[in-house]
Each structure stands twice: as structure tokens, then as C-alpha cells.
């Protein structure tokens, strides 16, 4: 049952225009440009200038003003203010793009590739431990963990905390060893994967999107598995409106054989991913991990091919049309009902034959 979120004083949280959720933390952006946060505060992700005190009620992130948009990673958030400045708070493994891996319990400025305050950002998103930034010129930049190629710079670095784990400054996303993404429309991050939708070509034709990062269950929409360290083209016949999904660690139990002949149960964590795309006309497709029904396809199985979730039903006023003379026309009236279409519910048309 849904419950309306309250402040500690008992008043309801009002005038919220956007929400974002991390692993155990939730953010809400108000129409006044203020950001509220609640949940776990292990890394200072609640922005209270202190670490460790979890909050059961929303609290305002300190020093965050005139915020226009917010996105959440596992234990951090990135924000854009009204002047275009970019800010980050919480856990920093390089995803703050400020040249270090120091966590912050207050918002700190993100930096560009020249180590000055980051501006000129048109689109941005946060993955589990990485960020993806699209600039006004259509180029795409990333920072943070890169253990599965999610930064798209043709490299992979370990996530082991004993070695250099990530890029701490913005790195430009590549399509090959010597070419870069220059025609981005918007960027999205899903767990350990990155998605970059493309503008249409000069003739107005769709160009699909670029993908990189984790692809254990086909969540990169390339109809196969295997991680990608370059920005790889997929679904080039589609004009993609938005991309979503889930990238998470699933907990399973496994029985192991002990050296003394007994058995025991151990907990195993595996990385899983499910992808979702929406075309310009609202058609919804899913792919990937589906052990719990994440794909909404009516069955429980992982799927590495694109499944169209949107369904349409056409109803007509005539099943058969009989013509007696050449050139004769008759009117056929029909309506189309859409199920699970994010932009349309019903469309009525008249067609002449």
C-alpha cells in the first residue's frame, strides 16, 4: 500500500517535481530547488555534513540550492543547479569527477576534463558507481568505476579497493580506438551499464543508441552477452525516447562441500541486469534478467532477445469489404487500443479504401 511521505513534524512532503532512489536512500526535488533525502547515511549521501546517522524522515540536503535535476547512484547523488553547475554528494570512488576518491557529506562541485567547475551539461545520469555526462556539443563523458567497461573508454580497471579502481576525472566515451561519440541525444546509466541515444541522421532516420559496460544477460540490447568497453551501436532501426532498467546484485544461496565431508550453505552475490527501452511512439521493449518477472512478459525466464511489451488491438466496423466496380471506395472505421504504451491509450481514425 502506498503511503504519503511525511516530514518529522508530521506535515506531508509537498510540491515535489522529481524523485530518485539509490540502494538504501531516496531523494526528492521540490519546486523550490531544494533536495530532500532519507534512508541510509553510511557515506554522507544524505548531505547533512555528517556520516552514519540514518534518517527515517526526509531532511534537506545542506547547501543544495536552486537544483533543477537530480540522479542517484547506489550511495551518492549528482545534481544540476539553475546556472548549470554540477554537484555530487555521498560515496566517491571517482564518480564525482573531481580528481579524488574522497567521500563527501555535503555537495561538492564536479569538475570537467580541465579540472574546473563543470558546466554545459545537457543530460546526465548515475549508475551504481559511475556517472555519464552529455555536453551541449553532443559529446559524452564518464567517471567512476570501470570494472565492466561502463566508462566506454576502451579500458577496464579493477574494482578491487587495493588498486586503482576508477577514473577520477571525466573521460571521453569512444566508439573505436580513435573515434568518439559526437551525436548523442541523451544519456542513461543502469547499474554497471551505459546507454547513449542518438539524434536522427540528416535524412531524419533513426540511428538507435550506443551501449557499453556490463552485458551478462543481454541488457545492452545487442542480442548477445559479453561486456563492451567501447560505445557499441545497437537497435539502429529505432528512434529511442528513453532507456531504463535495473542493474543490481542478487543474493542467492549455494550448497558447498566442506573438506570434512559435510556440506554448508553460503551466500553468493551475482550482478544482474534488465533493460527497458521506449520508442518515440511509446512502444515499450524489455530484455535481460527475468528471474522475478522484471520484464513483465508473463513468464519467468531470462531473455536475450527484445520483447515488445506494448500490445495493440484493432477494432473495425467491418470484417469484410465487398467491391463491385473498379475504383469504388468504401469507408472503413477502426480504433486501436494500446496496452502498456507509455504515450498512448487509444487512437481513433477513419481510413478510406
Tab-separated table of C-alpha atoms in Angstrom:
chain	number	residue	atom	x	y	z
A	1	UNK	CA	0.000	0.000	0.000
A	2	UNK	CA	1.393	3.388	-0.950
A	3	UNK	CA	1.896	5.826	1.898
A	4	UNK	CA	2.383	9.540	1.573
A	5	UNK	CA	5.816	10.681	2.727
A	6	UNK	CA	5.876	12.808	5.870
A	7	UNK	CA	8.364	15.165	7.425
A	8	UNK	CA	9.358	14.583	11.026
A	9	UNK	CA	6.929	17.305	12.156
A	10	UNK	CA	4.035	15.309	10.705
A	11	UNK	CA	3.475	17.508	7.667
A	12	UNK	CA	3.400	15.863	4.264
A	13	UNK	CA	6.208	16.402	1.792
A	14	UNK	CA	4.728	18.704	-0.846
A	15	UNK	CA	5.497	20.271	-4.237
A	16	UNK	CA	7.853	17.506	-5.364
A	17	UNK	CA	8.762	17.573	-9.075
A	18	UNK	CA	11.269	14.689	-9.256
A	19	UNK	CA	12.390	11.694	-7.212
A	20	UNK	CA	15.437	9.421	-7.410
A	21	UNK	CA	16.422	6.336	-5.446
A	22	UNK	CA	19.752	4.736	-4.617
A	23	UNK	CA	20.457	1.434	-2.908
A	24	UNK	CA	19.054	2.402	0.512
A	25	UNK	CA	18.427	6.107	0.062
A	26	UNK	CA	15.711	8.224	-1.557
A	27	UNK	CA	15.872	11.782	-2.893
A	28	UNK	CA	13.056	14.201	-3.690
A	29	UNK	CA	13.445	17.519	-5.513
A	30	UNK	CA	10.976	20.288	-4.699
A	31	UNK	CA	9.697	23.044	-6.963
A	32	UNK	CA	11.765	25.466	-4.860
A	33	UNK	CA	15.012	23.790	-5.902
A	34	UNK	CA	15.527	22.099	-2.530
A	35	UNK	CA	16.519	18.435	-2.242
A	36	UNK	CA	15.201	16.156	0.500
A	37	UNK	CA	16.849	12.839	1.372
A	38	UNK	CA	16.125	9.947	3.729
A	39	UNK	CA	17.422	6.464	4.426
A	40	UNK	CA	20.967	5.201	4.987
A	41	UNK	CA	23.751	7.734	5.545
A	42	UNK	CA	26.809	5.473	5.633
A	43	UNK	CA	28.786	7.647	3.199
A	44	UNK	CA	27.169	11.020	3.858
A	45	UNK	CA	24.715	10.603	0.998
A	46	UNK	CA	22.008	12.461	2.922
A	47	UNK	CA	24.041	15.665	2.709
A	48	UNK	CA	23.864	16.527	6.411
A	49	UNK	CA	27.560	17.308	6.924
A	50	UNK	CA	27.907	14.128	8.972
A	51	UNK	CA	28.205	10.400	8.341
A	52	UNK	CA	26.470	7.459	9.970
A	53	UNK	CA	23.134	8.799	11.173
A	54	UNK	CA	20.330	7.257	9.141
A	55	UNK	CA	17.104	9.220	8.748
A	56	UNK	CA	13.562	7.853	8.857
A	57	UNK	CA	12.108	11.172	7.695
A	58	UNK	CA	13.162	13.489	4.861
A	59	UNK	CA	15.849	16.067	5.619
A	60	UNK	CA	17.012	18.890	3.384
A	61	UNK	CA	20.439	18.408	1.833
A	62	UNK	CA	22.516	21.232	3.222
A	63	UNK	CA	23.942	23.892	0.864
A	64	UNK	CA	21.973	22.470	-2.098
A	65	UNK	CA	20.154	25.437	-3.671
A	66	UNK	CA	18.300	26.102	-6.917
A	67	UNK	CA	18.597	22.486	-8.010
A	68	UNK	CA	16.870	21.643	-11.301
A	69	UNK	CA	17.525	17.911	-11.631
A	70	UNK	CA	18.921	15.056	-9.527
A	71	UNK	CA	20.020	11.481	-10.238
A	72	UNK	CA	21.046	8.788	-7.748
A	73	UNK	CA	23.705	6.078	-7.770
A	74	UNK	CA	23.959	3.333	-5.164
A	75	UNK	CA	25.292	5.556	-2.367
A	76	UNK	CA	25.550	9.003	-3.945
A	77	UNK	CA	23.638	11.628	-5.862
A	78	UNK	CA	24.561	14.110	-8.582
A	79	UNK	CA	22.663	17.357	-9.134
A	80	UNK	CA	22.472	20.258	-11.564
A	81	UNK	CA	21.645	23.770	-10.390
A	82	UNK	CA	19.821	26.542	-12.232
A	83	UNK	CA	23.096	28.016	-13.512
A	84	UNK	CA	24.148	24.668	-14.974
A	85	UNK	CA	26.667	23.796	-12.279
A	86	UNK	CA	27.064	20.117	-11.333
A	87	UNK	CA	27.277	18.823	-7.748
A	88	UNK	CA	27.790	15.459	-6.064
A	89	UNK	CA	27.288	14.099	-2.541
A	90	UNK	CA	27.921	10.776	-0.777
A	91	UNK	CA	30.276	7.971	-1.784
A	92	UNK	CA	33.057	8.929	-4.185
A	93	UNK	CA	35.033	6.179	-5.913
A	94	UNK	CA	35.857	8.589	-8.733
A	95	UNK	CA	32.247	9.234	-9.755
A	96	UNK	CA	32.424	12.841	-8.507
A	97	UNK	CA	34.884	13.576	-11.367
A	98	UNK	CA	36.806	15.904	-9.059
A	99	UNK	CA	40.181	14.162	-9.160
A	100	UNK	CA	39.945	12.168	-5.925
A	101	UNK	CA	38.089	9.377	-4.168
A	102	UNK	CA	37.092	11.257	-1.028
A	103	UNK	CA	33.509	10.834	0.178
A	104	UNK	CA	31.578	13.991	0.975
A	105	UNK	CA	28.662	14.599	3.360
A	106	UNK	CA	27.996	17.950	1.678
A	107	UNK	CA	27.558	18.640	-2.042
A	108	UNK	CA	30.858	19.326	-3.828
A	109	UNK	CA	31.419	20.638	-7.321
A	110	UNK	CA	32.057	18.205	-10.135
A	111	UNK	CA	34.918	19.134	-12.463
A	112	UNK	CA	35.343	18.996	-16.223
A	113	UNK	CA	38.291	17.459	-18.067
A	114	UNK	CA	40.294	20.653	-17.448
A	115	UNK	CA	39.748	20.438	-13.659
A	116	UNK	CA	37.477	23.486	-13.494
A	117	UNK	CA	33.837	23.589	-12.405
A	118	UNK	CA	31.666	21.524	-14.728
A	119	UNK	CA	29.073	23.426	-16.775
A	120	UNK	CA	27.482	22.976	-20.185
A	121	UNK	CA	25.804	19.664	-19.366
A	122	UNK	CA	22.674	18.809	-21.359
A	123	UNK	CA	21.957	15.321	-19.987
A	124	UNK	CA	23.360	13.202	-17.149
A	125	UNK	CA	22.713	10.054	-15.163
A	126	UNK	CA	24.226	7.929	-12.405
A	127	UNK	CA	24.919	4.207	-12.448
A	128	UNK	CA	25.849	2.055	-9.490
A	129	UNK	CA	29.309	3.597	-9.086
A	130	UNK	CA	29.781	5.656	-12.235
A	131	UNK	CA	28.352	8.764	-13.874
A	132	UNK	CA	27.701	9.625	-17.504
A	133	UNK	CA	27.586	13.223	-18.749
A	134	UNK	CA	26.451	14.565	-22.128
A	135	UNK	CA	27.658	18.048	-23.005
A	136	UNK	CA	25.869	20.593	-25.145
A	137	UNK	CA	28.083	19.680	-28.118
A	138	UNK	CA	26.818	16.072	-28.175
A	139	UNK	CA	29.979	14.522	-26.726
A	140	UNK	CA	29.718	12.079	-23.819
A	141	UNK	CA	31.980	11.799	-20.767
A	142	UNK	CA	32.149	9.340	-17.869
A	143	UNK	CA	33.859	8.873	-14.491
A	144	UNK	CA	33.857	6.291	-11.706
A	145	UNK	CA	34.200	2.517	-11.564
A	146	UNK	CA	35.141	0.828	-14.822
A	147	UNK	CA	35.474	-2.843	-13.874
A	148	UNK	CA	32.997	-3.893	-16.593
A	149	UNK	CA	33.730	-1.312	-19.283
A	150	UNK	CA	30.904	1.027	-18.248
A	151	UNK	CA	33.024	4.131	-18.903
A	152	UNK	CA	33.232	3.316	-22.613
A	153	UNK	CA	36.845	4.436	-22.992
A	154	UNK	CA	38.092	1.042	-24.293
A	155	UNK	CA	39.679	0.123	-20.952
A	156	UNK	CA	38.765	-1.953	-17.921
A	157	UNK	CA	40.095	-1.282	-14.435
A	158	UNK	CA	39.618	-3.461	-11.376
A	159	UNK	CA	37.055	-2.631	-8.720
A	160	UNK	CA	39.386	-4.090	-6.094
A	161	UNK	CA	39.921	-1.395	-3.470
A	162	UNK	CA	43.641	-2.262	-3.281
A	163	UNK	CA	44.325	-0.985	-6.803
A	164	UNK	CA	43.349	1.993	-8.904
A	165	UNK	CA	39.667	1.262	-9.212
A	166	UNK	CA	38.283	4.001	-11.391
A	167	UNK	CA	38.667	7.143	-13.413
A	168	UNK	CA	38.517	10.105	-11.033
A	169	UNK	CA	38.290	12.658	-13.856
A	170	UNK	CA	35.971	12.805	-16.833
A	171	UNK	CA	36.981	10.543	-19.700
A	172	UNK	CA	35.566	10.851	-23.220
A	173	UNK	CA	33.473	7.937	-24.480
A	174	UNK	CA	34.887	6.208	-27.573
A	175	UNK	CA	33.264	4.367	-30.468
A	176	UNK	CA	36.637	2.972	-31.563
A	177	UNK	CA	40.308	3.390	-30.678
A	178	UNK	CA	40.420	6.791	-32.364
A	179	UNK	CA	36.777	7.962	-32.642
A	180	UNK	CA	34.379	9.429	-30.091
A	181	UNK	CA	30.642	9.830	-29.619
A	182	UNK	CA	29.586	13.174	-31.112
A	183	UNK	CA	25.889	12.721	-31.945
A	184	UNK	CA	24.324	11.953	-28.562
A	185	UNK	CA	20.733	12.910	-27.799
A	186	UNK	CA	20.576	11.813	-24.140
A	187	UNK	CA	22.454	9.553	-21.712
A	188	UNK	CA	21.306	6.913	-19.249
A	189	UNK	CA	23.004	4.603	-16.744
A	190	UNK	CA	21.710	1.298	-15.433
A	191	UNK	CA	23.771	-0.374	-12.718
A	192	UNK	CA	27.074	-1.113	-14.457
A	193	UNK	CA	25.908	-0.278	-17.989
A	194	UNK	CA	25.771	2.951	-20.013
A	195	UNK	CA	23.297	3.904	-22.761
A	196	UNK	CA	23.558	6.818	-25.187
A	197	UNK	CA	20.642	7.581	-27.506
A	198	UNK	CA	21.479	9.207	-30.843
A	199	UNK	CA	19.951	12.055	-32.809
A	200	UNK	CA	18.403	11.175	-36.169
A	201	UNK	CA	20.604	11.390	-39.250
A	202	UNK	CA	20.483	14.173	-41.858
A	203	UNK	CA	17.540	12.475	-43.569
A	204	UNK	CA	15.589	12.184	-40.327
A	205	UNK	CA	16.105	8.444	-40.000
A	206	UNK	CA	16.584	6.802	-36.571
A	207	UNK	CA	20.070	5.737	-35.516
A	208	UNK	CA	19.377	3.740	-32.360
A	209	UNK	CA	21.819	4.094	-29.480
A	210	UNK	CA	25.320	3.346	-28.221
A	211	UNK	CA	25.878	0.972	-25.292
A	212	UNK	CA	28.802	-0.121	-23.148
A	213	UNK	CA	29.512	-1.887	-19.871
A	214	UNK	CA	28.033	-4.987	-18.300
A	215	UNK	CA	26.096	-7.361	-20.536
A	216	UNK	CA	25.746	-10.591	-18.570
A	217	UNK	CA	22.106	-11.124	-19.528
A	218	UNK	CA	21.892	-9.186	-22.790
A	219	UNK	CA	20.907	-5.922	-21.102
A	220	UNK	CA	22.904	-3.959	-23.695
A	221	UNK	CA	20.249	-4.812	-26.317
A	222	UNK	CA	22.805	-6.313	-28.727
A	223	UNK	CA	21.084	-9.734	-28.673
A	224	UNK	CA	24.109	-11.476	-27.172
A	225	UNK	CA	26.177	-11.438	-23.981
A	226	UNK	CA	29.661	-10.198	-23.191
A	227	UNK	CA	30.684	-6.828	-21.779
A	228	UNK	CA	31.530	-3.921	-24.098
A	229	UNK	CA	34.314	-1.426	-23.435
A	230	UNK	CA	33.575	0.731	-26.491
A	231	UNK	CA	30.343	2.564	-27.244
A	232	UNK	CA	28.689	-0.059	-29.460
A	233	UNK	CA	25.794	0.629	-31.839
A	234	UNK	CA	22.543	-1.296	-31.251
A	235	UNK	CA	18.887	-1.113	-32.341
A	236	UNK	CA	19.712	1.243	-35.202
A	237	UNK	CA	16.205	0.992	-36.685
A	238	UNK	CA	14.603	2.595	-33.640
A	239	UNK	CA	14.170	6.200	-32.521
A	240	UNK	CA	14.574	5.724	-28.797
A	241	UNK	CA	12.818	8.091	-26.429
A	242	UNK	CA	14.216	6.831	-23.127
A	243	UNK	CA	16.124	3.938	-21.565
A	244	UNK	CA	15.699	2.360	-18.146
A	245	UNK	CA	16.117	-0.855	-16.260
A	246	UNK	CA	17.736	-2.407	-13.241
A	247	UNK	CA	21.328	-3.285	-12.547
A	248	UNK	CA	21.692	-4.901	-9.136
A	249	UNK	CA	23.335	-7.542	-7.003
A	250	UNK	CA	21.130	-10.571	-6.379
A	251	UNK	CA	21.599	-12.709	-3.285
A	252	UNK	CA	21.426	-16.485	-3.741
A	253	UNK	CA	22.219	-19.474	-1.533
A	254	UNK	CA	24.572	-22.231	-2.677
A	255	UNK	CA	25.443	-25.560	-1.071
A	256	UNK	CA	29.182	-26.220	-0.836
A	257	UNK	CA	31.110	-29.355	0.101
A	258	UNK	CA	33.439	-28.928	3.066
A	259	UNK	CA	36.774	-30.710	3.396
A	260	UNK	CA	35.498	-32.743	6.376
A	261	UNK	CA	32.779	-34.335	4.257
A	262	UNK	CA	29.941	-32.119	5.470
A	263	UNK	CA	28.042	-29.526	3.490
A	264	UNK	CA	27.166	-25.949	4.290
A	265	UNK	CA	25.248	-23.088	2.715
A	266	UNK	CA	26.933	-19.884	1.652
A	267	UNK	CA	25.557	-16.628	0.326
A	268	UNK	CA	26.615	-15.671	-3.198
A	269	UNK	CA	26.086	-12.242	-4.751
A	270	UNK	CA	25.770	-12.014	-8.524
A	271	UNK	CA	25.375	-8.976	-10.769
A	272	UNK	CA	22.142	-8.971	-12.755
A	273	UNK	CA	20.716	-6.568	-15.290
A	274	UNK	CA	17.407	-5.919	-17.020
A	275	UNK	CA	16.992	-3.351	-19.779
A	276	UNK	CA	13.989	-1.325	-20.940
A	277	UNK	CA	13.647	0.992	-23.940
A	278	UNK	CA	10.752	3.150	-25.077
A	279	UNK	CA	10.433	4.201	-28.711
A	280	UNK	CA	9.223	7.619	-29.782
A	281	UNK	CA	5.687	6.292	-30.320
A	282	UNK	CA	5.565	4.947	-26.741
A	283	UNK	CA	6.222	1.299	-27.608
A	284	UNK	CA	7.913	-0.494	-24.705
A	285	UNK	CA	10.544	-3.263	-25.065
A	286	UNK	CA	12.394	-5.247	-22.385
A	287	UNK	CA	15.362	-7.631	-22.327
A	288	UNK	CA	17.699	-9.418	-19.910
A	289	UNK	CA	17.400	-10.819	-16.396
A	290	UNK	CA	13.874	-12.006	-15.594
A	291	UNK	CA	14.047	-14.484	-12.703
A	292	UNK	CA	11.463	-12.493	-10.739
A	293	UNK	CA	9.283	-11.288	-13.601
A	294	UNK	CA	11.157	-7.998	-14.065
A	295	UNK	CA	10.426	-7.949	-17.808
A	296	UNK	CA	6.606	-8.081	-17.493
A	297	UNK	CA	6.284	-10.736	-20.201
A	298	UNK	CA	4.097	-13.242	-18.325
A	299	UNK	CA	6.749	-15.865	-17.657
A	300	UNK	CA	9.880	-16.407	-15.557
A	301	UNK	CA	12.988	-16.823	-17.684
A	302	UNK	CA	15.940	-14.704	-18.748
A	303	UNK	CA	15.580	-13.416	-22.299
A	304	UNK	CA	18.402	-12.215	-24.576
A	305	UNK	CA	16.116	-11.003	-27.353
A	306	UNK	CA	13.980	-7.896	-27.404
A	307	UNK	CA	10.428	-8.455	-26.132
A	308	UNK	CA	7.716	-5.987	-27.098
A	309	UNK	CA	5.595	-5.398	-24.028
A	310	UNK	CA	3.225	-2.951	-25.716
A	311	UNK	CA	0.219	-4.649	-27.295
A	312	UNK	CA	-2.354	-3.209	-29.669
A	313	UNK	CA	-5.866	-4.341	-30.562
A	314	UNK	CA	-7.566	-3.138	-33.743
A	315	UNK	CA	-11.367	-2.990	-33.806
A	316	UNK	CA	-13.201	-2.292	-37.077
A	317	UNK	CA	-16.799	-1.672	-38.061
A	318	UNK	CA	-16.461	-4.199	-40.905
A	319	UNK	CA	-14.604	-7.509	-41.176
A	320	UNK	CA	-15.046	-7.876	-44.984
A	321	UNK	CA	-15.388	-5.174	-47.603
A	322	UNK	CA	-17.046	-6.143	-50.890
A	323	UNK	CA	-16.259	-4.146	-54.039
A	324	UNK	CA	-18.314	-4.456	-57.237
A	325	UNK	CA	-16.647	-1.945	-59.511
A	326	UNK	CA	-13.085	-0.797	-60.270
A	327	UNK	CA	-12.290	2.456	-58.496
A	328	UNK	CA	-15.036	2.009	-55.945
A	329	UNK	CA	-14.215	3.226	-52.407
A	330	UNK	CA	-15.705	2.416	-49.063
A	331	UNK	CA	-15.114	3.825	-45.639
A	332	UNK	CA	-13.513	1.638	-43.005
A	333	UNK	CA	-13.634	2.971	-39.467
A	334	UNK	CA	-11.336	1.487	-36.839
A	335	UNK	CA	-9.859	2.222	-33.458
A	336	UNK	CA	-6.630	0.999	-31.944
A	337	UNK	CA	-6.397	0.291	-28.230
A	338	UNK	CA	-2.907	0.222	-26.739
A	339	UNK	CA	-1.838	-1.748	-23.684
A	340	UNK	CA	1.340	-0.742	-21.827
A	341	UNK	CA	2.071	2.065	-24.275
A	342	UNK	CA	3.629	4.913	-22.320
A	343	UNK	CA	2.346	7.678	-24.588
A	344	UNK	CA	-0.954	6.436	-25.998
A	345	UNK	CA	-4.049	4.774	-24.572
A	346	UNK	CA	-6.418	4.860	-27.547
A	347	UNK	CA	-6.380	6.284	-31.024
A	348	UNK	CA	-9.396	6.701	-33.310
A	349	UNK	CA	-9.012	7.009	-37.073
A	350	UNK	CA	-11.012	6.734	-40.274
A	351	UNK	CA	-9.484	5.121	-43.312
A	352	UNK	CA	-10.830	5.221	-46.868
A	353	UNK	CA	-10.236	2.322	-49.259
